Amino acid sequence: MITLLKETLSRQSIYMPTPARIAAMTPLTASETLFRVELPSGFHLHHRPGQFVELSVLGVGEAPISICSAPTRSNGSFELCVRAVGKLTNAVHKLPPGAKVGIRGPFGRSFPVERFYGRDILFVAGGLGLAPLRSLIDEVMDHRGMFDRVILLVGARTPRDLLFPDDLARWTARDDIEVHITVERPTEEWVSNVGVITTLFNKIDYQGRNMVATVVGPPVMYKFVLPDLLAHGLADSDIWMSFERQMKCGVGKCGHCQMHHIYTCQSGPIFSYQEVKNLQEAFA
Amino acid sequence: MSLRIMPKSALKAWIQRLQQRSFRIVGPKALHGRYVFADITDPDELAIDYPTTLSAPKQFLLPPREVLFSFNADTMDMTAHIEAEPTVLFGVHTCDMHAIQLLDTVQNNGFADQHYRARRDALYLVSIECLKPCSAQCFCKDMETYSITETYDVHLADMGDAYAVRVGSDKGEELLAGFTNIWEGADSDQQRLNEVMSQKWQNFEFRLDATLSQLPEVLGAAMHSAHWDELGDICLACGACTQVCPTCYCFDVTDEVDLTLTHGVRLRAWDSCQIEKFAVVAGNHNFRSQLGRRQRHRFMRKGKYQYEAYGKMGCVGCGRCGTTCPVAITCIKTFNHLTQESAERQAAVEVKA
Amino acid sequence: MTTRPRPKVAFFDFTSCEGCQLTVVDLLQDHPELLDAVEIVEFREAMSEKLPLDERYTIAFVEGSCTRASDEARLKSIRERADFLIALGACADLGGVNTIRNVMPLQEVREYVYGDKADWYETYPARPIKAVVKVDAAIPGCPIDRNEFAKAVTHLLQGRLPNLPDYPLCIECKALGTVCMYQRGQACLGPVTRAGCGAICPAVGYGCEGCRGFVPSPNLASMREVMREAGVGDEEIESRLRIFLTYQMMKLEGVTS
Ligand SMILES: Cc1cc2nc3c(=O)[nH]c(=O)nc-3n(C[C@H](O)[C@H](O)[C@H](O)COP(=O)(O)OP(=O)(O)OC[C@H]3O[C@@H](n4cnc5c(N)ncnc54)[C@H](O)[C@@H]3O)c2cc1C
Ligand code: SF4
Ligand code: SF4
Ligand code: SF4
Ligand code: SF4
Ligand code: SF4
Ligand code: FES
């Protein structure tokens, strides 16, 4: 098996993707679809949770997309959850199943999973943030014995925007993970929590716990979630986030993802709060 | 490195010889009373005594628009375009040599860029000593870029009727191979060169109020300065400053296809952090919507960020951005204004204490 | 090559010089493959046929600005029949040169143009077509750039809206290595004008007149100051900003015509 990164690096150009196949497409919401991407035989993605790939449709463009399947569940093929917002992301939605796409990567820094061993893990997922976290959640659940308590908080705008309903049901059915879901604007059938994601924080018992938090959501979410987590006594170095920046290369060259002296595509997208708290542009 | 001497009159013959050896020759050339780097077909066009060019020579390493690879969208066949032809870049000033050193560092860092690498390997650098400041905007003495880097292939210094020639690499030897109108310098030549150089240092003045080593700190303290918005008020966001800068390398990537939608290319083109959409992400969140923030990012990159990321300053003091800016935003004025603010803050703290 | 359905494309003109449509005709000479990619169903410059009234246009390109109240009904009916409505060129996109007159009292303009027959002609302040109907995208320029038109067509064929540059002209101009007009003692609207034409005017020694329209957030106060410093008088500055940009200027500065 050849790792995709090795293949990416051995191509004549670091910008030239490896062809891959869309093996399956599952619509999740009106604008988000789950893609199962199959690499050519003999290739293995070999990623870590939190990393991303550059996804191409030749003739349209390229975009960074988080790998949303866990390493334990990405044998030969892996999953991407894509929200249609622009040219590339709309184009992949219009592809027929079986179509060819291009993949480069995996790039970026992952969640330091080994540092979470033996501790409580709190997952905080806002909107599309559940996609990168899903990779980590399953990685944790597939090595469940390595961790203490596992808690998942999920926030969405409406029940219709909730991603991965099957996975949420799968996790909720287990008794070794605590799942809380909230929506900002409920429908009539909605029977669960209503409110922004921070309203779920008081459901958790933090007392005397050795907890790490992993938080992924839109840029505005961090502004509200971070103060709450800090107030509950989490250490700066125990809060981990994924940062979204415009990325045109993924390999530290195009300058778009720069946040102070840091190239998010190289040193990120995963950062601890400790690492970025003094960077004015981090939460701008 | 031993010193060699080439009579000035031999320069033309040397260039012709290189042309016969199929080297592409690029150098400074006059255009509308200014100077630009361009192809030299007739050696008489080479204006090696030029003050400075409008744009940096980076275009020969990172072209403004470059095909990365071509493809067939139906079959997914792809062909990388790694294009490089042996090119001699004549008359590169020392500040630009420092800039190329930074580009080398960035492009070879981590995932090395093969397109750059190929061009760089095929590029022969013939640099030349500046004996006096090139413009009212330059501040190479402050940035310590008015002496040569280690990366030259051949370095020239004007000694009146002859060039003092130093060869810095095998590539340099390759350029001079078989050329006979050049000879080993004598002790007296070395002495003459020493005189020229000691004259040179006196011709340059410091133009910044902060020293090179203070600059990152001055900028770090200026994160919340009101000056950024003052610059933002007048800035046109035209991006001219970054386009002409020898150390700006940010790019955009786009695809182009023919009308059959089958054959196409992925290409990159120079981009600018001054443009509104540079830092926009999905959901239209813009990390630098205000012009002042974009100015701050540019100057921080120049005097702080690049130094922190790569150990080399992102500004080499060439002054081009200041010369080109339609609203006269310059590095010298900006850095000095911030240094002044920093001194005032310091003084205020001392008064309180 | 996979075969794709050929979209039905139509061209229409309102008040304009037809230069943009001629650019398309020109492009067809060099790129006959365009006719393999699309089916041209109406194009006054090149054919007399018309699409049956019960059929829809996939893409309707509209050249020219609205200058009469009666233009509106025709434009609206085109809009109703079109999946994509694309403004073709400065007149349709910006109102273009037709809007110069908007800053003058209308009766004066009519008398100037039509003399004592002024009252025979119907006219109202010129406006871009987006002032009348929803426009999906625009191909800017006076005239349009043929390569950019071809590029826009490839995007439409891919089923997406054209993605054309809206960054400032200076980006393109500098990439070409042109000596800036300001350094040659002349004024140029490049810093506030969107790129895409290849900065052709400065390349041949003329300051840009802004025919492609403003960038998304033009700093007009600063642009005026720059021209003033370059020795351009206030009146001249305003008239420069009103060759192609009158309508956009009035919108930006809150003046209604
Ligand atoms: C590390 C990382 C992981 C990501 N993971 C996912 C994921 O798992 N799923 C997912 O759907 N999206 C993800 N994104 C966001 C995704 O990359 C963007 O939505 C995508 O680049 C937009 O490309 P486009 O061609 O479709 O849109 P464009 O046509 O380029 O633009 C459409 C919209 O996106 C903005 N935009 C433009 N360029 C970019 C850019 N490079 N990045 C972000 N926004 C841009 C525009 O301003 C506009 O609002 C991730 C981004 C990063 C940086
Ligand atoms: S920032 Fe300005 S002075 Fe510094 S290297 Fe770039 S162009 Fe030259
Ligand atoms: S800035 Fe200094 S080194 Fe650079 S061209 Fe001018 S004088 Fe020479
Ligand atoms: S050249 Fe001047 S006006 Fe243009 S973006 Fe740079 S600082 Fe702003
Ligand atoms: S000539 Fe015009 S477009 Fe070109 S750089 Fe100067 S101002 Fe910008
Ligand atoms: S340079 Fe300006 S006026 Fe000339 S074609 Fe381009 S946008 Fe139009
Ligand atoms: S994405 Fe290009 S430098 Fe990070």
Coordinates of N, CA and C in Angstrom, one line a residue, chain B residues 56-149:
Chain B
A56 N 10.0 43.9 -9.4 CA 11.1 43.1 -9.0 C 11.4 42.0 -10.0
P57 N 12.6 41.4 -10.0 CA 12.8 40.3 -10.9 C 12.2 39.0 -10.6
K58 N 11.3 39.0 -9.6 CA 10.7 37.7 -9.2 C 9.9 37.1 -10.3
Q59 N 9.5 37.9 -11.3 CA 8.7 37.3 -12.4 C 9.4 36.2 -13.2
F60 N 10.8 36.2 -13.0 CA 11.5 35.1 -13.8 C 11.6 33.8 -12.9
L61 N 11.1 33.9 -11.7 CA 11.0 32.7 -10.9 C 9.6 32.3 -10.6
L62 N 8.7 33.3 -10.4 CA 7.3 33.1 -10.2 C 6.6 34.0 -11.2
P63 N 6.3 33.4 -12.4 CA 5.7 34.3 -13.5 C 4.3 34.8 -13.0
P64 N 3.9 36.0 -13.5 CA 2.6 36.5 -13.0 C 1.5 35.5 -13.3
R65 N 1.6 34.7 -14.3 CA 0.6 33.7 -14.7 C 1.3 32.5 -15.1
E66 N 1.0 31.4 -14.5 CA 1.8 30.2 -14.8 C 0.9 28.9 -14.8
V67 N 1.0 28.2 -15.9 CA 0.3 26.9 -16.0 C 1.0 25.9 -15.0
L68 N 0.2 25.3 -14.1 CA 0.8 24.3 -13.3 C 0.7 22.9 -13.9
F69 N -0.5 22.6 -14.5 CA -0.5 21.4 -15.3 C -1.7 21.5 -16.2
S70 N -1.7 20.7 -17.3 CA -2.8 20.6 -18.2 C -3.5 19.3 -18.0
F71 N -4.7 19.2 -18.4 CA -5.5 18.0 -18.1 C -6.5 17.7 -19.2
N72 N -7.0 16.5 -19.2 CA -8.1 16.1 -19.9 C -9.2 15.7 -18.8
A73 N -10.2 16.6 -18.7 CA -11.2 16.4 -17.6 C -11.9 15.1 -17.7
D74 N -12.0 14.5 -18.9 CA -12.8 13.3 -19.1 C -12.0 12.1 -18.7
T75 N -10.7 12.0 -19.2 CA -9.9 10.9 -18.9 C -9.1 11.0 -17.6
M76 N -9.0 12.3 -17.1 CA -8.2 12.6 -15.9 C -6.7 12.5 -16.2
D77 N -6.3 12.5 -17.4 CA -4.9 12.6 -17.7 C -4.4 13.9 -17.4
M78 N -3.2 14.0 -16.7 CA -2.6 15.3 -16.3 C -1.2 15.3 -16.7
T79 N -0.7 16.5 -17.1 CA 0.7 16.7 -17.4 C 1.2 17.9 -16.7
A80 N 2.2 17.7 -15.9 CA 2.7 18.9 -15.2 C 3.5 19.8 -16.1
H81 N 3.4 21.1 -16.0 CA 4.2 22.0 -16.8 C 5.3 22.5 -16.0
I82 N 6.5 21.8 -16.1 CA 7.6 22.3 -15.4 C 8.5 22.9 -16.4
E83 N 8.5 24.2 -16.5 CA 9.2 24.9 -17.6 C 10.3 25.7 -17.1
A84 N 11.5 25.5 -17.7 CA 12.6 26.3 -17.3 C 13.6 26.3 -18.5
E85 N 14.0 27.5 -18.8 CA 15.1 27.6 -19.8 C 16.2 28.3 -19.2
P86 N 17.5 27.9 -19.5 CA 18.6 28.5 -18.9 C 18.6 30.0 -19.2
T87 N 18.5 30.7 -18.1 CA 18.3 32.2 -18.2 C 19.4 32.9 -17.3
V88 N 20.0 33.9 -17.9 CA 21.0 34.7 -17.1 C 20.3 36.0 -16.7
L89 N 20.2 36.2 -15.4 CA 19.5 37.5 -15.0 C 20.7 38.4 -14.7
F90 N 20.8 39.5 -15.5 CA 21.9 40.4 -15.3 C 21.5 41.6 -14.5
G91 N 22.5 42.1 -13.7 CA 22.3 43.3 -13.0 C 21.4 43.3 -11.8
V92 N 21.3 42.1 -11.1 CA 20.5 42.1 -10.0 C 21.1 42.8 -8.8
H93 N 20.4 43.7 -8.2 CA 20.9 44.5 -7.1 C 20.9 43.6 -5.8
T94 N 21.6 44.0 -4.8 CA 21.8 43.1 -3.7 C 20.5 43.0 -2.9
C95 N 19.6 44.0 -2.9 CA 18.4 43.9 -2.1 C 17.5 42.8 -2.8
D96 N 17.5 42.7 -4.1 CA 16.8 41.7 -4.8 C 17.4 40.3 -4.6
M97 N 18.7 40.3 -4.4 CA 19.4 39.0 -4.1 C 18.9 38.5 -2.8
H98 N 18.7 39.4 -1.8 CA 18.2 39.0 -0.5 C 16.8 38.5 -0.7
A99 N 16.0 39.2 -1.5 CA 14.6 38.7 -1.7 C 14.6 37.3 -2.3
I100 N 15.4 37.1 -3.3 CA 15.5 35.7 -3.9 C 15.8 34.7 -2.9
Q101 N 16.7 35.1 -1.9 CA 17.0 34.1 -0.9 C 15.8 33.8 0.0
L102 N 14.9 34.8 0.2 CA 13.7 34.5 1.0 C 12.8 33.6 0.1
L103 N 12.7 33.9 -1.2 CA 11.8 33.1 -2.0 C 12.3 31.7 -2.0
D104 N 13.6 31.5 -2.1 CA 14.2 30.1 -2.0 C 13.8 29.4 -0.8
T105 N 13.9 30.1 0.4 CA 13.5 29.5 1.6 C 12.1 29.1 1.7
V106 N 11.2 30.0 1.2 CA 9.7 29.7 1.3 C 9.4 28.5 0.3
Q107 N 9.9 28.6 -0.9 CA 9.5 27.6 -1.9 C 10.1 26.3 -1.6
N108 N 11.2 26.2 -0.9 CA 11.8 24.9 -0.6 C 11.4 24.4 0.7
N109 N 10.7 25.2 1.5 CA 10.3 24.8 2.8 C 9.2 23.7 2.8
G110 N 9.3 22.7 3.5 CA 8.2 21.7 3.6 C 8.0 21.0 2.2
F111 N 6.9 21.3 1.7 CA 6.6 20.7 0.3 C 7.3 21.6 -0.7
A112 N 8.4 21.2 -1.3 CA 9.1 22.0 -2.2 C 8.3 22.2 -3.5
D113 N 8.3 23.4 -4.1 CA 7.5 23.7 -5.3 C 8.4 23.4 -6.5
Q114 N 8.1 22.3 -7.2 CA 8.9 21.9 -8.3 C 9.0 22.9 -9.5
H115 N 7.9 23.7 -9.6 CA 7.9 24.7 -10.7 C 9.0 25.8 -10.4
Y116 N 9.0 26.2 -9.2 CA 9.9 27.2 -8.8 C 11.3 26.6 -8.8
R117 N 11.5 25.4 -8.3 CA 12.8 24.8 -8.2 C 13.4 24.7 -9.6
A118 N 12.6 24.3 -10.6 CA 13.2 24.1 -11.9 C 13.6 25.4 -12.5
R119 N 12.8 26.5 -12.3 CA 13.2 27.8 -12.8 C 14.4 28.3 -12.1
R120 N 14.5 28.1 -10.8 CA 15.6 28.5 -10.0 C 16.9 27.8 -10.4
D121 N 16.8 26.5 -10.6 CA 18.0 25.8 -11.0 C 18.5 26.3 -12.4
A122 N 17.6 26.7 -13.2 CA 18.0 27.2 -14.5 C 18.4 28.7 -14.6
L123 N 18.2 29.3 -13.4 CA 18.5 30.8 -13.4 C 19.9 31.1 -12.9
Y124 N 20.6 31.8 -13.7 CA 22.0 32.2 -13.3 C 22.0 33.7 -12.9
L125 N 22.5 34.0 -11.7 CA 22.3 35.3 -11.2 C 23.6 36.1 -11.3
V126 N 23.6 37.1 -12.1 CA 24.8 38.0 -12.2 C 24.4 39.3 -11.5
S127 N 24.9 39.4 -10.3 CA 24.4 40.6 -9.4 C 25.4 41.7 -9.6
I128 N 25.0 42.9 -9.1 CA 25.9 44.0 -9.2 C 25.8 44.9 -8.0
E129 N 26.9 45.4 -7.5 CA 26.9 46.2 -6.3 C 26.3 47.6 -6.6
C130 N 25.4 48.1 -5.7 CA 24.9 49.4 -5.8 C 25.9 50.3 -5.1
L131 N 26.4 51.3 -5.7 CA 27.4 52.2 -5.1 C 26.7 53.4 -4.5
K132 N 25.5 53.7 -4.8 CA 24.7 54.8 -4.1 C 23.3 54.4 -4.1
P133 N 22.5 55.1 -3.2 CA 21.1 54.7 -3.0 C 20.4 54.9 -4.4
C134 N 19.4 54.0 -4.7 CA 18.8 54.0 -6.0 C 17.6 55.0 -6.1
S135 N 17.0 55.3 -4.9 CA 15.8 56.2 -5.0 C 15.6 56.8 -3.6
A136 N 14.6 57.7 -3.6 CA 14.3 58.4 -2.4 C 13.6 57.4 -1.4
Q137 N 13.1 56.3 -1.9 CA 12.3 55.4 -1.1 C 13.1 54.2 -0.6
C138 N 14.4 54.1 -1.1 CA 15.1 52.8 -0.7 C 15.7 53.0 0.7
F139 N 15.7 51.9 1.4 CA 16.3 51.9 2.8 C 17.0 50.6 3.1
C140 N 17.8 50.2 2.0 CA 18.5 48.9 2.1 C 19.6 48.9 3.2
K141 N 20.1 50.1 3.6 CA 21.1 50.1 4.6 C 20.5 49.7 5.9
D142 N 19.2 50.1 6.2 CA 18.5 49.8 7.4 C 18.2 48.3 7.4
M143 N 17.8 47.7 6.2 CA 17.4 46.3 6.2 C 18.6 45.4 6.0
E144 N 19.8 46.0 6.0 CA 21.1 45.2 5.8 C 21.0 44.4 4.6
T145 N 20.6 45.0 3.5 CA 20.5 44.2 2.2 C 21.3 44.9 1.2
Y146 N 22.2 45.9 1.6 CA 23.0 46.6 0.6 C 24.3 45.9 0.4
S147 N 24.5 44.7 1.0 CA 25.7 43.9 0.6 C 25.2 42.6 0.1
I148 N 26.1 41.9 -0.6 CA 25.7 40.7 -1.4 C 25.4 39.5 -0.5
T149 N 24.5 38.7 -0.9 CA 24.2 37.4 -0.3 C 25.2 36.4 -0.8

